[in-house]
Amino acid sequence: MKLFPNKLSQIHLVLLIAGFLTLTSNFTFFEKTLLVYPLSENLFFLGSLFILLFTLLASLLLLVCYRKTTKPILILLLLTSSLVGYSTNNYGIVFDHNMITNTFETGSSEFLDLVNFKSFLYLLILGLLPSIAVWKVKLSKTQSKLEAEFASKIFENIKPQYVPHVAQFLECVKVFLILVVISSVIVLSFSKHYSSFFRENKHLRTYVIPTYYLYSLAKFADSKIATSTKPFVEIGLDAKINKKSAQRRLVVLVVGETARSDHMSINGYELKTNPLLEQEEIISFKEMVSCGTDTAWSVPCMFSLLGRDNYNHAGGKNMSNALDVISHAGANVLWLDNNSSSKSVADRITFKDYRSSELNSICNPECRDEGMLTNLQSFIDDQNNQDLLIVLHTMGSHGPAYYKRYPKEFEVFIPVCKTNLLNECSREEISNAYDNTIIYTDYFLSKVIGLLKNNSQDADTAMFYLSDHGESLGEFGVYLHGIPYFMAPDVQKKIPAFMWFDESISRIFDIASIKEKAQLSQSHDSLFHTLLGLMDVETKLYEKDLDLTAK
Ligand SMILES: [Zn+2]
């Protein structure tokens, strides 16, 4: 018996693949839906939901699949859905437009971190094999006789060779309308269930594959177009430095990656993950939340004046950010990157890429955050006593291959998860690997402080460290990050934020009041104003209430 026929009409092929995708891609969706709508009480509703997913997908496909476009579209959909299904089923990842942005902006080495045998199996069984079947099947040209007769009747002067095309088109329209009617009848028959499904359980639809990621792709494209066409707005042109001391200012801002507030021993975590920082005078902001749950959103947002409520890429990336304003005021601003990129934040200031051994002297083969510090002293010395703000964008705790993020000697907590297939490791192994990345971050930050101490003779120095977002380590079966903010667990939003000041700068700022603010709820929204405060930059944009260092 053949698994797949040799010849099929275009419509039958579309219906077949829509059925296949609905059946094989939505495991996580139905798993989550069953938690809200238990099977015993909602059998018919759940059945209707399955049919609705199928009818919606099939009608959507009929709109775009016509003759020559049919096979390429179906194959592309099969291949991407197999990989999206793999990520959703194994890591709980939701493909909203931020996740799509991240996917496009992620470096190839981080992408390879996600590749393993299981992902290959998903791709093979749910993507490649059905794609080959689609590629090989012959599409029959003529459709039913009824449509052919109808086509000849309504288009009297139609040339005979065009009759099959028109007939095929008419059949598409007919099937599309039937699907729309079925969808409407389903929604109306279970209207109570569907209104609660769409209103109160919005998070569920984010797991529908492929419909939700197709919607997200459209949103991503729309945001890209808006960002590239919006004119750049310069703000803070009145900014100037009004120094509160005679010495030069030297501030290092460390942008962390994927660090969780609750895995820092400084914040009370039971394992000693901050052995070095605990020996320093650190002010920890224990109640700090991020702007987003992924790098692509959080990083540009945290440097933007717009804040979490108003941030979007088109507005935020096309407007001077904190670094532009500080640079305009006259300080020298430098961005060193060992992460994916500055996400457009450093487009107008000095940027150095430390992701390869070209600049980074500590690559084995993973380029270490520490490598950004190797030549930093000579750069500081070259600045002719100018005020200096240095941003270090770290690789930090980027998952899922946590075990790759630290040199061997930092493997303090064992046993560790040594695969990127997190759900095959125990919670303890994942947590240990993750905590070792925090130990390495602790070491890195203490080296930054060491560098600043070496400069405190002729500069007022400070360090501000904060992560871009948190991470799920398997709680509720969710791994990694990037869950849409409205439904994201706290662990993806609560981030560590540490400040360190040398003796001379401690006399300029009111340390007691900073310590008070460190006990209150804070967010990435304060970074813009805090950086202005730390660099003594005055501008009308500055809001004292949002400056964590203001009295
Ligand atoms: Zn990140």
PDB file of N, CA and C in Angstrom, residues 359-443:
ATOM      1  N   LEU A 359      39.772  39.943  17.703  1.00  0.00           N
ATOM      2  CA  LEU A 359      39.999  40.910  18.782  1.00  0.00           C
ATOM      3  C   LEU A 359      40.082  40.236  20.143  1.00  0.00           C
ATOM      4  N   ASN A 360      39.307  39.154  20.283  1.00  0.00           N
ATOM      5  CA  ASN A 360      39.202  38.508  21.592  1.00  0.00           C
ATOM      6  C   ASN A 360      40.358  37.517  21.776  1.00  0.00           C
ATOM      7  N   SER A 361      41.185  37.764  22.774  1.00  0.00           N
ATOM      8  CA  SER A 361      42.374  36.914  22.950  1.00  0.00           C
ATOM      9  C   SER A 361      42.057  35.652  23.752  1.00  0.00           C
ATOM     10  N   ILE A 362      40.822  35.551  24.290  1.00  0.00           N
ATOM     11  CA  ILE A 362      40.491  34.363  25.092  1.00  0.00           C
ATOM     12  C   ILE A 362      39.335  33.599  24.436  1.00  0.00           C
ATOM     13  N   CYS A 363      39.651  32.854  23.363  1.00  0.00           N
ATOM     14  CA  CYS A 363      38.652  32.030  22.690  1.00  0.00           C
ATOM     15  C   CYS A 363      39.149  30.583  22.724  1.00  0.00           C
ATOM     16  N   ASN A 364      38.317  29.691  23.335  1.00  0.00           N
ATOM     17  CA  ASN A 364      38.825  28.305  23.483  1.00  0.00           C
ATOM     18  C   ASN A 364      37.745  27.233  23.341  1.00  0.00           C
ATOM     19  N   PRO A 365      37.013  27.008  22.245  1.00  0.00           N
ATOM     20  CA  PRO A 365      36.889  27.925  21.117  1.00  0.00           C
ATOM     21  C   PRO A 365      35.880  29.043  21.399  1.00  0.00           C
ATOM     22  N   GLU A 366      35.047  28.845  22.434  1.00  0.00           N
ATOM     23  CA  GLU A 366      34.063  29.867  22.802  1.00  0.00           C
ATOM     24  C   GLU A 366      34.785  31.139  23.247  1.00  0.00           C
ATOM     25  N   CYS A 367      34.444  32.265  22.656  1.00  0.00           N
ATOM     26  CA  CYS A 367      35.075  33.513  23.043  1.00  0.00           C
ATOM     27  C   CYS A 367      34.510  33.978  24.378  1.00  0.00           C
ATOM     28  N   ARG A 368      35.380  34.166  25.346  1.00  0.00           N
ATOM     29  CA  ARG A 368      34.954  34.489  26.708  1.00  0.00           C
ATOM     30  C   ARG A 368      34.744  35.982  26.905  1.00  0.00           C
ATOM     31  N   ASP A 369      33.813  36.290  27.806  1.00  0.00           N
ATOM     32  CA  ASP A 369      33.539  37.693  28.148  1.00  0.00           C
ATOM     33  C   ASP A 369      34.810  38.390  28.649  1.00  0.00           C
ATOM     34  N   GLU A 370      35.612  37.625  29.376  1.00  0.00           N
ATOM     35  CA  GLU A 370      36.857  38.135  29.944  1.00  0.00           C
ATOM     36  C   GLU A 370      37.780  38.732  28.882  1.00  0.00           C
ATOM     37  N   GLY A 371      37.691  38.197  27.656  1.00  0.00           N
ATOM     38  CA  GLY A 371      38.533  38.687  26.566  1.00  0.00           C
ATOM     39  C   GLY A 371      38.309  40.171  26.267  1.00  0.00           C
ATOM     40  N   MET A 372      37.127  40.688  26.634  1.00  0.00           N
ATOM     41  CA  MET A 372      36.841  42.104  26.373  1.00  0.00           C
ATOM     42  C   MET A 372      37.701  43.018  27.256  1.00  0.00           C
ATOM     43  N   LEU A 373      38.266  42.435  28.332  1.00  0.00           N
ATOM     44  CA  LEU A 373      39.019  43.265  29.281  1.00  0.00           C
ATOM     45  C   LEU A 373      40.513  43.346  28.958  1.00  0.00           C
ATOM     46  N   THR A 374      40.975  42.443  28.092  1.00  0.00           N
ATOM     47  CA  THR A 374      42.415  42.308  27.869  1.00  0.00           C
ATOM     48  C   THR A 374      43.094  43.631  27.504  1.00  0.00           C
ATOM     49  N   ASN A 375      42.528  44.327  26.525  1.00  0.00           N
ATOM     50  CA  ASN A 375      43.192  45.563  26.083  1.00  0.00           C
ATOM     51  C   ASN A 375      42.487  46.834  26.550  1.00  0.00           C
ATOM     52  N   LEU A 376      41.587  46.649  27.485  1.00  0.00           N
ATOM     53  CA  LEU A 376      40.762  47.795  27.877  1.00  0.00           C
ATOM     54  C   LEU A 376      41.584  48.897  28.567  1.00  0.00           C
ATOM     55  N   GLN A 377      42.568  48.490  29.381  1.00  0.00           N
ATOM     56  CA  GLN A 377      43.365  49.491  30.091  1.00  0.00           C
ATOM     57  C   GLN A 377      44.080  50.420  29.106  1.00  0.00           C
ATOM     58  N   SER A 378      44.646  49.852  28.048  1.00  0.00           N
ATOM     59  CA  SER A 378      45.369  50.724  27.114  1.00  0.00           C
ATOM     60  C   SER A 378      44.382  51.654  26.402  1.00  0.00           C
ATOM     61  N   PHE A 379      43.144  51.171  26.173  1.00  0.00           N
ATOM     62  CA  PHE A 379      42.147  52.069  25.571  1.00  0.00           C
ATOM     63  C   PHE A 379      41.832  53.217  26.526  1.00  0.00           C
ATOM     64  N   ILE A 380      41.663  52.880  27.818  1.00  0.00           N
ATOM     65  CA  ILE A 380      41.351  53.913  28.821  1.00  0.00           C
ATOM     66  C   ILE A 380      42.497  54.939  28.867  1.00  0.00           C
ATOM     67  N   ASP A 381      43.712  54.444  28.809  1.00  0.00           N
ATOM     68  CA  ASP A 381      44.876  55.332  28.870  1.00  0.00           C
ATOM     69  C   ASP A 381      44.960  56.265  27.661  1.00  0.00           C
ATOM     70  N   ASP A 382      44.413  55.807  26.530  1.00  0.00           N
ATOM     71  CA  ASP A 382      44.510  56.604  25.298  1.00  0.00           C
ATOM     72  C   ASP A 382      43.490  57.735  25.217  1.00  0.00           C
ATOM     73  N   GLN A 383      42.601  57.844  26.196  1.00  0.00           N
ATOM     74  CA  GLN A 383      41.473  58.760  26.053  1.00  0.00           C
ATOM     75  C   GLN A 383      41.727  60.193  26.508  1.00  0.00           C
ATOM     76  N   ASN A 384      42.981  60.531  26.775  1.00  0.00           N
ATOM     77  CA  ASN A 384      43.335  61.905  27.140  1.00  0.00           C
ATOM     78  C   ASN A 384      42.452  62.487  28.228  1.00  0.00           C
ATOM     79  N   ASN A 385      42.272  61.726  29.262  1.00  0.00           N
ATOM     80  CA  ASN A 385      41.541  62.246  30.419  1.00  0.00           C
ATOM     81  C   ASN A 385      40.067  62.592  30.159  1.00  0.00           C
ATOM     82  N   GLN A 386      39.534  62.116  29.041  1.00  0.00           N
ATOM     83  CA  GLN A 386      38.131  62.405  28.734  1.00  0.00           C
ATOM     84  C   GLN A 386      37.224  61.501  29.568  1.00  0.00           C
ATOM     85  N   ASP A 387      36.006  62.000  29.870  1.00  0.00           N
ATOM     86  CA  ASP A 387      35.037  61.137  30.566  1.00  0.00           C
ATOM     87  C   ASP A 387      34.697  59.954  29.670  1.00  0.00           C
ATOM     88  N   LEU A 388      34.533  58.802  30.307  1.00  0.00           N
ATOM     89  CA  LEU A 388      34.412  57.583  29.511  1.00  0.00           C
ATOM     90  C   LEU A 388      33.298  56.677  30.027  1.00  0.00           C
ATOM     91  N   LEU A 389      32.423  56.263  29.118  1.00  0.00           N
ATOM     92  CA  LEU A 389      31.404  55.262  29.451  1.00  0.00           C
ATOM     93  C   LEU A 389      31.666  54.049  28.564  1.00  0.00           C
ATOM     94  N   ILE A 390      31.930  52.911  29.211  1.00  0.00           N
ATOM     95  CA  ILE A 390      32.215  51.693  28.446  1.00  0.00           C
ATOM     96  C   ILE A 390      31.089  50.687  28.681  1.00  0.00           C
ATOM     97  N   VAL A 391      30.493  50.200  27.596  1.00  0.00           N
ATOM     98  CA  VAL A 391      29.453  49.180  27.721  1.00  0.00           C
ATOM     99  C   VAL A 391      30.069  47.834  27.336  1.00  0.00           C
ATOM    100  N   LEU A 392      29.905  46.840  28.211  1.00  0.00           N
ATOM    101  CA  LEU A 392      30.385  45.486  27.906  1.00  0.00           C
ATOM    102  C   LEU A 392      29.156  44.597  27.751  1.00  0.00           C
ATOM    103  N   HIS A 393      28.890  44.168  26.519  1.00  0.00           N
ATOM    104  CA  HIS A 393      27.715  43.316  26.261  1.00  0.00           C
ATOM    105  C   HIS A 393      28.182  41.860  26.326  1.00  0.00           C
ATOM    106  N   THR A 394      27.804  41.185  27.382  1.00  0.00           N
ATOM    107  CA  THR A 394      28.376  39.858  27.655  1.00  0.00           C
ATOM    108  C   THR A 394      27.543  38.712  27.082  1.00  0.00           C
ATOM    109  N   MET A 395      28.180  37.546  27.000  1.00  0.00           N
ATOM    110  CA  MET A 395      27.507  36.311  26.597  1.00  0.00           C
ATOM    111  C   MET A 395      26.838  35.664  27.805  1.00  0.00           C
ATOM    112  N   GLY A 396      27.348  35.984  28.991  1.00  0.00           N
ATOM    113  CA  GLY A 396      26.725  35.599  30.252  1.00  0.00           C
ATOM    114  C   GLY A 396      26.270  34.152  30.329  1.00  0.00           C
ATOM    115  N   SER A 397      24.962  33.956  30.494  1.00  0.00           N
ATOM    116  CA  SER A 397      24.406  32.622  30.755  1.00  0.00           C
ATOM    117  C   SER A 397      23.559  32.117  29.589  1.00  0.00           C
ATOM    118  N   HIS A 398      23.859  32.569  28.388  1.00  0.00           N
ATOM    119  CA  HIS A 398      23.040  32.208  27.221  1.00  0.00           C
ATOM    120  C   HIS A 398      22.858  30.690  27.085  1.00  0.00           C
ATOM    121  N   GLY A 399      21.608  30.254  26.976  1.00  0.00           N
ATOM    122  CA  GLY A 399      21.296  28.831  26.885  1.00  0.00           C
ATOM    123  C   GLY A 399      21.014  28.405  25.457  1.00  0.00           C
ATOM    124  N   PRO A 400      20.655  27.143  25.223  1.00  0.00           N
ATOM    125  CA  PRO A 400      20.502  26.094  26.241  1.00  0.00           C
ATOM    126  C   PRO A 400      21.835  25.430  26.638  1.00  0.00           C
ATOM    127  N   ALA A 401      22.912  25.702  25.890  1.00  0.00           N
ATOM    128  CA  ALA A 401      24.181  25.014  26.182  1.00  0.00           C
ATOM    129  C   ALA A 401      24.938  25.768  27.274  1.00  0.00           C
ATOM    130  N   TYR A 402      24.360  25.809  28.482  1.00  0.00           N
ATOM    131  CA  TYR A 402      24.996  26.552  29.586  1.00  0.00           C
ATOM    132  C   TYR A 402      26.418  26.054  29.825  1.00  0.00           C
ATOM    133  N   TYR A 403      26.603  24.745  29.669  1.00  0.00           N
ATOM    134  CA  TYR A 403      27.921  24.159  29.979  1.00  0.00           C
ATOM    135  C   TYR A 403      29.034  24.703  29.089  1.00  0.00           C
ATOM    136  N   LYS A 404      28.657  25.345  27.976  1.00  0.00           N
ATOM    137  CA  LYS A 404      29.685  25.917  27.094  1.00  0.00           C
ATOM    138  C   LYS A 404      30.066  27.343  27.503  1.00  0.00           C
ATOM    139  N   ARG A 405      29.332  27.921  28.449  1.00  0.00           N
ATOM    140  CA  ARG A 405      29.485  29.346  28.733  1.00  0.00           C
ATOM    141  C   ARG A 405      30.553  29.675  29.764  1.00  0.00           C
ATOM    142  N   TYR A 406      31.277  28.643  30.262  1.00  0.00           N
ATOM    143  CA  TYR A 406      32.307  28.935  31.263  1.00  0.00           C
ATOM    144  C   TYR A 406      33.493  27.993  31.046  1.00  0.00           C
ATOM    145  N   PRO A 407      34.709  28.466  31.361  1.00  0.00           N
ATOM    146  CA  PRO A 407      35.876  27.578  31.268  1.00  0.00           C
ATOM    147  C   PRO A 407      35.773  26.480  32.332  1.00  0.00           C
ATOM    148  N   LYS A 408      36.442  25.378  32.082  1.00  0.00           N
ATOM    149  CA  LYS A 408      36.355  24.176  32.914  1.00  0.00           C
ATOM    150  C   LYS A 408      36.547  24.453  34.416  1.00  0.00           C
ATOM    151  N   GLU A 409      37.486  25.357  34.731  1.00  0.00           N
ATOM    152  CA  GLU A 409      37.791  25.581  36.155  1.00  0.00           C
ATOM    153  C   GLU A 409      36.631  26.251  36.914  1.00  0.00           C
ATOM    154  N   PHE A 410      35.605  26.697  36.167  1.00  0.00           N
ATOM    155  CA  PHE A 410      34.445  27.313  36.830  1.00  0.00           C
ATOM    156  C   PHE A 410      33.312  26.305  37.048  1.00  0.00           C
ATOM    157  N   GLU A 411      33.586  25.047  36.735  1.00  0.00           N
ATOM    158  CA  GLU A 411      32.568  24.011  36.940  1.00  0.00           C
ATOM    159  C   GLU A 411      32.552  23.614  38.417  1.00  0.00           C
ATOM    160  N   VAL A 412      31.974  24.470  39.225  1.00  0.00           N
ATOM    161  CA  VAL A 412      31.966  24.287  40.674  1.00  0.00           C
ATOM    162  C   VAL A 412      30.834  23.341  41.097  1.00  0.00           C
ATOM    163  N   PHE A 413      29.665  23.530  40.467  1.00  0.00           N
ATOM    164  CA  PHE A 413      28.507  22.712  40.832  1.00  0.00           C
ATOM    165  C   PHE A 413      28.370  21.557  39.850  1.00  0.00           C
ATOM    166  N   ILE A 414      28.340  20.337  40.375  1.00  0.00           N
ATOM    167  CA  ILE A 414      28.207  19.146  39.529  1.00  0.00           C
ATOM    168  C   ILE A 414      27.138  18.223  40.117  1.00  0.00           C
ATOM    169  N   PRO A 415      26.564  17.283  39.348  1.00  0.00           N
ATOM    170  CA  PRO A 415      26.769  17.049  37.910  1.00  0.00           C
ATOM    171  C   PRO A 415      26.060  18.113  37.061  1.00  0.00           C
ATOM    172  N   VAL A 416      26.599  18.347  35.854  1.00  0.00           N
ATOM    173  CA  VAL A 416      25.983  19.357  34.996  1.00  0.00           C
ATOM    174  C   VAL A 416      25.353  18.727  33.751  1.00  0.00           C
ATOM    175  N   CYS A 417      24.373  19.409  33.226  1.00  0.00           N
ATOM    176  CA  CYS A 417      23.704  19.002  31.992  1.00  0.00           C
ATOM    177  C   CYS A 417      24.644  19.308  30.831  1.00  0.00           C
ATOM    178  N   LYS A 418      25.055  18.265  30.102  1.00  0.00           N
ATOM    179  CA  LYS A 418      26.024  18.475  29.015  1.00  0.00           C
ATOM    180  C   LYS A 418      25.388  18.300  27.647  1.00  0.00           C
ATOM    181  N   THR A 419      24.119  18.566  27.554  1.00  0.00           N
ATOM    182  CA  THR A 419      23.449  18.499  26.259  1.00  0.00           C
ATOM    183  C   THR A 419      22.573  19.733  26.118  1.00  0.00           C
ATOM    184  N   ASN A 420      22.224  20.048  24.874  1.00  0.00           N
ATOM    185  CA  ASN A 420      21.289  21.157  24.695  1.00  0.00           C
ATOM    186  C   ASN A 420      19.841  20.684  24.799  1.00  0.00           C
ATOM    187  N   LEU A 421      19.639  19.372  24.964  1.00  0.00           N
ATOM    188  CA  LEU A 421      18.287  18.837  25.141  1.00  0.00           C
ATOM    189  C   LEU A 421      17.934  18.907  26.621  1.00  0.00           C
ATOM    190  N   LEU A 422      17.537  20.097  27.060  1.00  0.00           N
ATOM    191  CA  LEU A 422      17.381  20.328  28.496  1.00  0.00           C
ATOM    192  C   LEU A 422      16.389  19.377  29.154  1.00  0.00           C
ATOM    193  N   ASN A 423      15.296  19.024  28.421  1.00  0.00           N
ATOM    194  CA  ASN A 423      14.294  18.185  29.085  1.00  0.00           C
ATOM    195  C   ASN A 423      14.744  16.737  29.247  1.00  0.00           C
ATOM    196  N   GLU A 424      15.957  16.436  28.790  1.00  0.00           N
ATOM    197  CA  GLU A 424      16.506  15.108  29.046  1.00  0.00           C
ATOM    198  C   GLU A 424      17.464  15.113  30.235  1.00  0.00           C
ATOM    199  N   CYS A 425      17.711  16.308  30.782  1.00  0.00           N
ATOM    200  CA  CYS A 425      18.567  16.417  31.970  1.00  0.00           C
ATOM    201  C   CYS A 425      17.676  16.587  33.195  1.00  0.00           C
ATOM    202  N   SER A 426      18.249  16.292  34.374  1.00  0.00           N
ATOM    203  CA  SER A 426      17.478  16.524  35.594  1.00  0.00           C
ATOM    204  C   SER A 426      17.504  18.026  35.886  1.00  0.00           C
ATOM    205  N   ARG A 427      16.529  18.461  36.703  1.00  0.00           N
ATOM    206  CA  ARG A 427      16.467  19.885  37.067  1.00  0.00           C
ATOM    207  C   ARG A 427      17.775  20.298  37.737  1.00  0.00           C
ATOM    208  N   GLU A 428      18.339  19.383  38.537  1.00  0.00           N
ATOM    209  CA  GLU A 428      19.572  19.686  39.263  1.00  0.00           C
ATOM    210  C   GLU A 428      20.736  19.901  38.288  1.00  0.00           C
ATOM    211  N   GLU A 429      20.818  19.027  37.275  1.00  0.00           N
ATOM    212  CA  GLU A 429      21.922  19.152  36.307  1.00  0.00           C
ATOM    213  C   GLU A 429      21.823  20.466  35.521  1.00  0.00           C
ATOM    214  N   ILE A 430      20.605  20.846  35.164  1.00  0.00           N
ATOM    215  CA  ILE A 430      20.405  22.107  34.427  1.00  0.00           C
ATOM    216  C   ILE A 430      20.796  23.280  35.315  1.00  0.00           C
ATOM    217  N   SER A 431      20.279  23.237  36.549  1.00  0.00           N
ATOM    218  CA  SER A 431      20.535  24.324  37.479  1.00  0.00           C
ATOM    219  C   SER A 431      22.038  24.438  37.783  1.00  0.00           C
ATOM    220  N   ASN A 432      22.715  23.306  37.919  1.00  0.00           N
ATOM    221  CA  ASN A 432      24.155  23.337  38.181  1.00  0.00           C
ATOM    222  C   ASN A 432      24.921  23.985  37.031  1.00  0.00           C
ATOM    223  N   ALA A 433      24.593  23.558  35.794  1.00  0.00           N
ATOM    224  CA  ALA A 433      25.284  24.134  34.635  1.00  0.00           C
ATOM    225  C   ALA A 433      25.030  25.640  34.589  1.00  0.00           C
ATOM    226  N   TYR A 434      23.766  26.019  34.842  1.00  0.00           N
ATOM    227  CA  TYR A 434      23.403  27.435  34.818  1.00  0.00           C
ATOM    228  C   TYR A 434      24.163  28.201  35.919  1.00  0.00           C
ATOM    229  N   ASP A 435      24.204  27.622  37.130  1.00  0.00           N
ATOM    230  CA  ASP A 435      24.870  28.298  38.249  1.00  0.00           C
ATOM    231  C   ASP A 435      26.363  28.472  37.989  1.00  0.00           C
ATOM    232  N   ASN A 436      26.949  27.537  37.257  1.00  0.00           N
ATOM    233  CA  ASN A 436      28.369  27.703  36.911  1.00  0.00           C
ATOM    234  C   ASN A 436      28.567  28.914  35.995  1.00  0.00           C
ATOM    235  N   THR A 437      27.596  29.199  35.153  1.00  0.00           N
ATOM    236  CA  THR A 437      27.706  30.408  34.304  1.00  0.00           C
ATOM    237  C   THR A 437      27.652  31.663  35.180  1.00  0.00           C
ATOM    238  N   ILE A 438      26.880  31.570  36.268  1.00  0.00           N
ATOM    239  CA  ILE A 438      26.781  32.718  37.194  1.00  0.00           C
ATOM    240  C   ILE A 438      28.106  32.892  37.957  1.00  0.00           C
ATOM    241  N   ILE A 439      28.732  31.766  38.310  1.00  0.00           N
ATOM    242  CA  ILE A 439      30.050  31.831  38.972  1.00  0.00           C
ATOM    243  C   ILE A 439      31.043  32.533  38.043  1.00  0.00           C
ATOM    244  N   TYR A 440      30.960  32.211  36.751  1.00  0.00           N
ATOM    245  CA  TYR A 440      31.874  32.857  35.798  1.00  0.00           C
ATOM    246  C   TYR A 440      31.541  34.347  35.660  1.00  0.00           C
ATOM    247  N   THR A 441      30.260  34.675  35.656  1.00  0.00           N
ATOM    248  CA  THR A 441      29.849  36.078  35.614  1.00  0.00           C
ATOM    249  C   THR A 441      30.378  36.814  36.846  1.00  0.00           C
ATOM    250  N   ASP A 442      30.286  36.151  38.005  1.00  0.00           N
ATOM    251  CA  ASP A 442      30.789  36.723  39.263  1.00  0.00           C
ATOM    252  C   ASP A 442      32.282  37.052  39.125  1.00  0.00           C
ATOM    253  N   TYR A 443      33.017  36.117  38.541  1.00  0.00           N
ATOM    254  CA  TYR A 443      34.450  36.306  38.324  1.00  0.00           C
ATOM    255  C   TYR A 443      34.699  37.469  37.357  1.00  0.00           C
TER     256      TYR A 443
END
